CSV table of C-alpha atoms and ligand atoms in Angstrom, one decimal:
chain,number,residue,atom,x,y,z
K,1,MET,CA,-16.6,-12.3,26.7
K,2,LYS,CA,-16.1,-16.0,26.7
K,3,SER,CA,-14.5,-17.0,23.3
K,4,GLY,CA,-16.4,-14.1,21.6
K,5,LYS,CA,-15.3,-10.6,20.3
K,6,LEU,CA,-16.3,-7.3,21.8
K,7,LEU,CA,-16.2,-4.3,19.5
K,8,GLN,CA,-16.2,-0.9,21.2
K,9,HIS,CA,-17.7,1.9,19.1
K,10,LYS,CA,-17.8,5.6,20.2
K,11,SER,CA,-21.3,5.2,21.5
K,12,ASN,CA,-22.0,1.4,21.4
K,13,GLN,CA,-20.6,-2.0,22.1
K,14,TYR,CA,-21.1,-4.9,19.6
K,15,GLU,CA,-20.7,-8.5,20.5
K,16,ALA,CA,-19.7,-11.0,17.8
K,17,LYS,CA,-18.5,-14.6,17.8
K,18,ALA,CA,-16.1,-13.8,14.9
K,19,VAL,CA,-14.7,-10.6,13.4
K,20,ILE,CA,-13.1,-9.8,10.0
K,21,LEU,CA,-10.6,-6.9,10.2
K,22,ALA,CA,-10.7,-4.9,6.9
K,23,LEU,CA,-9.4,-1.4,7.9
K,24,GLY,CA,-7.2,-1.0,4.8
K,25,SER,CA,-4.0,1.0,4.6
K,26,GLU,CA,-3.0,4.4,3.4
K,27,ARG,CA,-0.2,5.4,1.0
K,28,LYS,CA,2.5,7.4,2.8
K,29,LYS,CA,2.5,11.0,1.8
K,30,LEU,CA,5.4,13.3,1.1
K,31,GLU,CA,3.6,16.2,2.8
K,32,ILE,CA,5.2,18.8,0.4
K,33,PRO,CA,3.7,21.8,-1.3
K,34,GLY,CA,1.7,20.8,-4.4
K,35,GLU,CA,1.3,17.2,-3.5
K,36,LYS,CA,-2.3,17.4,-2.4
K,37,GLY,CA,-3.4,19.9,-5.0
K,38,PHE,CA,-2.0,17.8,-7.9
K,39,SER,CA,-3.2,14.4,-6.5
K,40,GLY,CA,-5.2,12.8,-9.4
K,41,ARG,CA,-3.8,15.5,-11.7
K,42,GLY,CA,-0.5,14.0,-12.5
K,43,VAL,CA,0.3,12.8,-9.0
K,44,SER,CA,-0.4,9.1,-8.3
K,45,TYR,CA,0.3,6.6,-5.5
K,46,CYS,CA,-0.3,3.5,-7.7
K,47,ALA,CA,1.6,2.7,-10.8
K,48,THR,CA,-0.3,-0.5,-11.5
K,49,CYS,CA,-3.5,1.6,-11.5
K,50,ASP,CA,-2.5,4.8,-13.2
K,51,GLY,CA,0.6,3.9,-15.3
K,52,ASN,CA,-1.3,3.7,-18.6
K,53,PHE,CA,-2.4,7.3,-18.3
K,54,PHE,CA,1.3,8.2,-18.9
K,55,ARG,CA,2.0,6.2,-21.9
K,56,ASN,CA,4.9,7.7,-23.9
K,57,ARG,CA,5.3,10.5,-21.3
K,58,HIS,CA,8.1,11.3,-18.9
K,59,VAL,CA,7.3,10.4,-15.3
K,60,ALA,CA,9.2,10.6,-12.0
K,61,VAL,CA,9.0,7.8,-9.4
K,62,ILE,CA,9.8,8.9,-5.8
K,63,GLY,CA,11.3,6.3,-3.6
K,64,GLY,CA,14.1,3.7,-3.5
K,65,GLY,CA,12.7,0.5,-2.2
K,66,SER,CA,11.5,-2.6,-4.1
K,67,THR,CA,8.1,-1.1,-4.8
K,68,ALA,CA,9.6,2.1,-6.3
K,69,VAL,CA,12.1,0.2,-8.3
K,70,GLY,CA,9.6,-2.4,-9.4
K,71,ASP,CA,7.2,0.4,-10.5
K,72,THR,CA,10.1,2.1,-12.3
K,73,ALA,CA,10.7,-1.1,-14.3
K,74,ALA,CA,7.0,-1.5,-15.1
K,75,LEU,CA,6.6,2.2,-16.1
K,76,SER,CA,9.7,2.0,-18.3
K,77,GLU,CA,7.8,-0.4,-20.5
K,78,ILE,CA,5.1,2.2,-21.3
K,79,CYS,CA,6.6,5.6,-20.6
K,80,ARG,CA,9.1,7.5,-22.7
K,81,HIS,CA,11.4,8.1,-19.7
K,82,VAL,CA,11.3,7.3,-16.0
K,83,SER,CA,13.4,9.3,-13.5
K,84,LEU,CA,13.7,7.6,-10.2
K,85,VAL,CA,14.2,10.3,-7.6
K,86,TYR,CA,16.0,9.0,-4.4
K,87,HIS,CA,17.2,10.9,-1.4
K,88,GLY,CA,20.0,8.5,-0.5
K,89,ALA,CA,23.1,7.0,-2.1
K,90,HIS,CA,22.1,3.3,-2.3
K,91,LEU,CA,18.7,2.0,-3.4
K,92,SER,CA,17.3,-0.4,-0.9
K,93,ALA,CA,15.4,-2.5,-3.5
K,94,ILE,CA,16.4,-6.1,-3.9
K,95,CYS,CA,19.6,-6.6,-6.0
K,96,SER,CA,18.1,-8.4,-9.0
K,97,LEU,CA,15.3,-5.9,-9.4
K,98,ARG,CA,17.8,-3.0,-9.1
K,99,LYS,CA,20.1,-4.5,-11.7
K,100,GLN,CA,17.5,-5.2,-14.3
K,101,THR,CA,15.8,-1.8,-13.9
K,102,LEU,CA,18.9,0.4,-13.9
K,103,GLU,CA,20.1,-1.3,-17.1
K,104,ARG,CA,17.2,0.1,-19.0
K,105,GLN,CA,17.9,2.9,-21.6
K,106,ASN,CA,14.9,5.0,-20.6
K,107,VAL,CA,15.6,4.9,-16.8
K,108,SER,CA,17.7,7.4,-14.9
K,109,VAL,CA,18.3,7.4,-11.2
K,110,LEU,CA,18.8,10.7,-9.4
K,111,TYR,CA,20.7,10.0,-6.2
K,112,HIS,CA,20.8,12.4,-3.2
K,113,GLN,CA,17.8,14.3,-4.5
K,114,GLU,CA,15.1,15.3,-2.1
K,115,ILE,CA,11.8,16.3,-3.8
K,116,CYS,CA,10.6,19.5,-2.1
K,117,ARG,CA,7.8,20.9,-4.3
K,118,MET,CA,5.5,20.1,-7.2
K,119,LEU,CA,4.7,22.8,-9.7
K,120,GLY,CA,2.3,23.3,-12.5
K,121,THR,CA,-1.0,25.0,-13.5
K,122,ASP,CA,-3.9,22.5,-14.0
K,123,GLU,CA,-1.7,19.5,-13.8
K,124,VAL,CA,1.8,18.8,-12.4
K,125,GLU,CA,4.4,20.0,-14.9
K,126,ARG,CA,7.6,20.1,-12.8
K,127,ILE,CA,9.1,18.8,-9.6
K,128,ARG,CA,11.7,20.8,-7.6
K,129,VAL,CA,14.5,18.7,-6.1
K,130,LYS,CA,17.2,19.6,-3.7
K,131,ASP,CA,20.6,18.0,-3.8
K,132,SER,CA,21.2,16.7,-0.2
K,133,GLU,CA,24.9,17.0,-0.6
K,134,THR,CA,25.3,20.5,-2.2
K,135,GLY,CA,21.9,22.0,-1.3
K,136,ALA,CA,21.5,23.0,-5.0
K,137,GLU,CA,17.9,23.1,-6.2
K,138,ASN,CA,16.8,22.1,-9.6
K,139,ASP,CA,13.4,21.9,-11.5
K,140,ILE,CA,12.7,18.7,-13.6
K,141,ARG,CA,9.9,18.7,-16.2
K,142,VAL,CA,7.6,15.7,-15.8
K,143,ASP,CA,4.2,14.7,-16.9
K,144,GLY,CA,3.5,12.5,-13.9
K,145,VAL,CA,4.8,11.7,-10.4
K,146,PHE,CA,4.4,8.3,-8.7
K,147,ILE,CA,5.0,8.4,-5.0
K,148,ASP,CA,6.3,5.1,-3.7
K,149,ILE,CA,7.5,5.7,-0.2
K,150,GLY,CA,5.5,3.0,1.6
K,151,MET,CA,2.2,2.3,3.1
K,152,ASN,CA,0.7,2.8,6.5
K,153,PRO,CA,-1.6,-0.1,7.4
K,154,SER,CA,-4.5,1.1,9.7
K,155,THR,CA,-3.6,-0.8,12.8
K,156,LYS,CA,-4.7,1.5,15.6
K,157,LEU,CA,-7.4,-1.0,16.6
K,158,ILE,CA,-5.5,-4.2,16.0
K,159,PRO,CA,-4.1,-6.3,18.8
K,160,LYS,CA,-0.3,-6.0,18.9
K,161,GLU,CA,0.1,-9.8,18.8
K,162,LEU,CA,-1.3,-9.9,15.2
K,163,LEU,CA,1.1,-7.4,13.8
K,164,LEU,CA,4.2,-8.3,11.8
K,165,PRO,CA,7.4,-6.2,12.2
K,166,ASP,CA,6.4,-4.1,9.1
K,167,GLY,CA,3.0,-3.2,10.6
K,168,TYR,CA,0.8,-5.5,8.5
K,169,VAL,CA,-1.5,-8.2,10.0
K,170,GLY,CA,-0.1,-11.7,9.5
K,171,ALA,CA,-2.5,-14.3,8.3
K,172,ASP,CA,-2.7,-17.2,5.9
K,173,ARG,CA,-4.4,-16.9,2.5
K,174,ASN,CA,-7.7,-17.7,4.0
K,175,GLY,CA,-7.4,-14.7,6.3
K,176,THR,CA,-7.0,-16.8,9.4
K,177,THR,CA,-4.9,-15.0,12.1
K,178,LYS,CA,-3.4,-16.4,15.3
K,179,ILE,CA,-6.4,-15.3,17.3
K,180,PRO,CA,-9.2,-17.8,17.0
K,181,GLY,CA,-12.3,-16.1,15.4
K,182,ALA,CA,-10.3,-13.0,14.2
K,183,PHE,CA,-9.8,-12.9,10.4
K,184,VAL,CA,-8.3,-10.3,8.1
K,185,ALA,CA,-8.9,-9.2,4.6
K,186,GLY,CA,-7.7,-6.5,2.1
K,187,ASP,CA,-4.8,-4.1,2.3
K,188,LEU,CA,-4.3,-4.8,6.0
K,189,ARG,CA,-3.2,-8.3,5.4
K,190,LYS,CA,0.5,-8.9,4.5
K,191,LYS,CA,0.6,-10.0,0.9
K,192,GLN,CA,2.2,-9.5,-2.5
K,193,LEU,CA,-0.3,-7.4,-4.4
K,194,TYR,CA,-2.5,-4.7,-3.0
K,195,GLN,CA,-5.3,-4.3,-5.4
K,196,ILE,CA,-9.1,-4.3,-5.4
K,197,MET,CA,-9.2,-7.8,-6.9
K,198,THR,CA,-7.0,-9.2,-4.2
K,199,ALA,CA,-8.9,-7.3,-1.5
K,200,MET,CA,-12.2,-8.8,-2.8
K,201,SER,CA,-10.7,-12.3,-3.0
K,202,ASP,CA,-9.4,-11.8,0.6
K,203,GLY,CA,-12.9,-10.7,1.7
K,204,ALA,CA,-14.5,-13.9,0.2
K,205,ASN,CA,-11.9,-16.1,1.8
K,206,ALA,CA,-12.1,-14.4,5.2
K,207,ALA,CA,-15.9,-14.6,5.1
K,208,TYR,CA,-15.8,-18.3,4.3
K,209,SER,CA,-13.2,-18.9,7.0
K,210,ALA,CA,-15.4,-17.1,9.5
K,211,GLN,CA,-18.4,-19.2,8.4
K,212,LEU,CA,-16.4,-22.4,8.9
K,213,TYR,CA,-15.2,-21.2,12.3
K,214,LEU,CA,-18.7,-20.4,13.4
K,215,GLU,CA,-20.1,-23.7,12.2
K,216,GLU,CA,-17.3,-25.6,13.9
K,217,ASN,CA,-17.9,-23.7,17.2
K,218,LEU,CA,-21.6,-23.8,17.0
K,219,LEU,CA,-21.6,-27.5,16.2
K,220,SER,CA,-19.2,-28.3,19.0
K,221,SER,CA,-21.4,-26.3,21.5
K,222,ILE,CA,-24.5,-28.1,20.3
K,223,THR,CA,-22.8,-31.5,20.7
K,224,THR,CA,-21.5,-30.5,24.1
K,225,ASN,CA,-25.1,-29.5,25.2
K,226,TYR,CA,-26.5,-32.7,23.8
K,227,GLU,CA,-24.0,-34.8,25.6
K,228,GLN,CA,-24.7,-33.1,28.9
X,1,LIG,C1,-4.7,6.3,-4.8
X,1,LIG,C2,-5.1,4.9,-4.9
X,1,LIG,C3,-5.5,4.4,-6.2
X,1,LIG,C4,-5.8,3.1,-6.3
X,1,LIG,N1,-6.3,2.6,-7.5
X,1,LIG,C5,-6.5,1.3,-7.7
X,1,LIG,C6,-7.0,0.8,-9.0
X,1,LIG,O1,-7.2,1.6,-10.0
X,1,LIG,N2,-7.2,-0.5,-9.1
X,1,LIG,C7,-7.0,-1.4,-8.1
X,1,LIG,O2,-7.3,-2.6,-8.2
X,1,LIG,N3,-6.6,-0.9,-6.9
X,1,LIG,C8,-6.3,0.4,-6.7
X,1,LIG,N4,-5.9,0.8,-5.5
X,1,LIG,C9,-5.7,-0.2,-4.4
X,1,LIG,C10,-7.1,-0.5,-3.8
X,1,LIG,O3,-7.8,0.7,-3.5
X,1,LIG,C11,-7.0,-1.3,-2.5
X,1,LIG,O4,-6.2,-2.4,-2.7
X,1,LIG,C12,-8.3,-1.7,-1.9
X,1,LIG,O5,-9.2,-0.6,-1.8
X,1,LIG,C13,-8.1,-2.4,-0.5
X,1,LIG,O6,-9.4,-2.6,0.0
X,1,LIG,P1,-9.6,-2.7,1.6
X,1,LIG,O7,-11.0,-2.9,1.8
X,1,LIG,O8,-8.6,-3.5,2.2
X,1,LIG,O9,-9.2,-1.2,2.1
X,1,LIG,P2,-9.9,0.2,1.8
X,1,LIG,O10,-10.5,0.3,0.5
X,1,LIG,O11,-8.8,1.2,2.2
X,1,LIG,O12,-11.0,0.3,2.9
X,1,LIG,C14,-10.8,0.3,4.3
X,1,LIG,C15,-12.0,1.0,5.0
X,1,LIG,O13,-11.9,0.9,6.4
X,1,LIG,C16,-12.2,2.1,7.0
X,1,LIG,N5,-11.6,2.2,8.3
X,1,LIG,C17,-10.3,2.4,8.6
X,1,LIG,N6,-10.2,2.5,10.0
X,1,LIG,C18,-11.4,2.3,10.5
X,1,LIG,C19,-12.0,2.2,11.8
X,1,LIG,N7,-11.2,2.4,12.9
X,1,LIG,N8,-13.3,2.0,11.9
X,1,LIG,C20,-14.1,1.8,10.9
X,1,LIG,N9,-13.6,1.9,9.6
X,1,LIG,C21,-12.3,2.1,9.4
X,1,LIG,C22,-11.6,3.2,6.0
X,1,LIG,O14,-12.3,4.4,6.2
X,1,LIG,C23,-12.0,2.5,4.7
X,1,LIG,O15,-13.3,2.9,4.3
X,1,LIG,C24,-5.6,2.1,-5.2
X,1,LIG,C25,-5.2,2.6,-4.0
X,1,LIG,C26,-4.9,4.0,-3.9
X,1,LIG,C27,-4.4,4.5,-2.5
């Protein structure tokens, strides 16, 4: 298609002069027993969204990157205690974040601990962790579990040239990608904060960018036709 976009559906093809990619992303799952059953019943993938449900409670954060450590810091402001459960020996979060979080009185880091099961009746009550060095298993009482082991942007349909090394689509704040006429919005776009508000803002910006792109292209084709 000359300067247009062809979208292939299972049963149809759609032609468009511009396209906004908004396929979102999924939180990575631990895939351990209890995770699915307790999801929304003590198990959360978003501290910004659900942290306040655990005010003055004891929560575990699973992970060791900047998101996990940042969430640990944020949760430590409202929760009684935060246990950061990490399977390795060295947290991969940026140094300044690590330092300011680990200094907090109500934060403890459990190194070399692999979470292997979530237990409880109606809601999660305990997590079972296994020491990766000794193999010893231990149950920890918790009121909530935040899983922060990364996100998987939905990129199956996205041209490789638009992807950044971490799998997100690279674009400016207006959603403009390096393919003319292809825009991106929401959790698929590389950015700082993945929330409904930022996704909506992205959507508005991408739609406006697409409008400007169409107007520009339409105008130039009208001008070209007129000149001929
Ligand atoms: C558990 C959880 C709780 C959250 N809670 C909050 C909260 O309380 N407050 C808040 O602000 N944010 C919250 N967020 C974040 C918020 O949901 C996202 O930032 C926002 O939904 C991103 O919008 P989006 O349109 O980019 O992606 P999504 O909302 O994920 O939408 C993407 C859509 O694209 C569809 N799709 C994917 N692939 C294809 C395809 N090949 N063809 C057609 N369609 C496709 C998907 O099915 C989906 O419907 C939460 C996220 C999670 C995971």
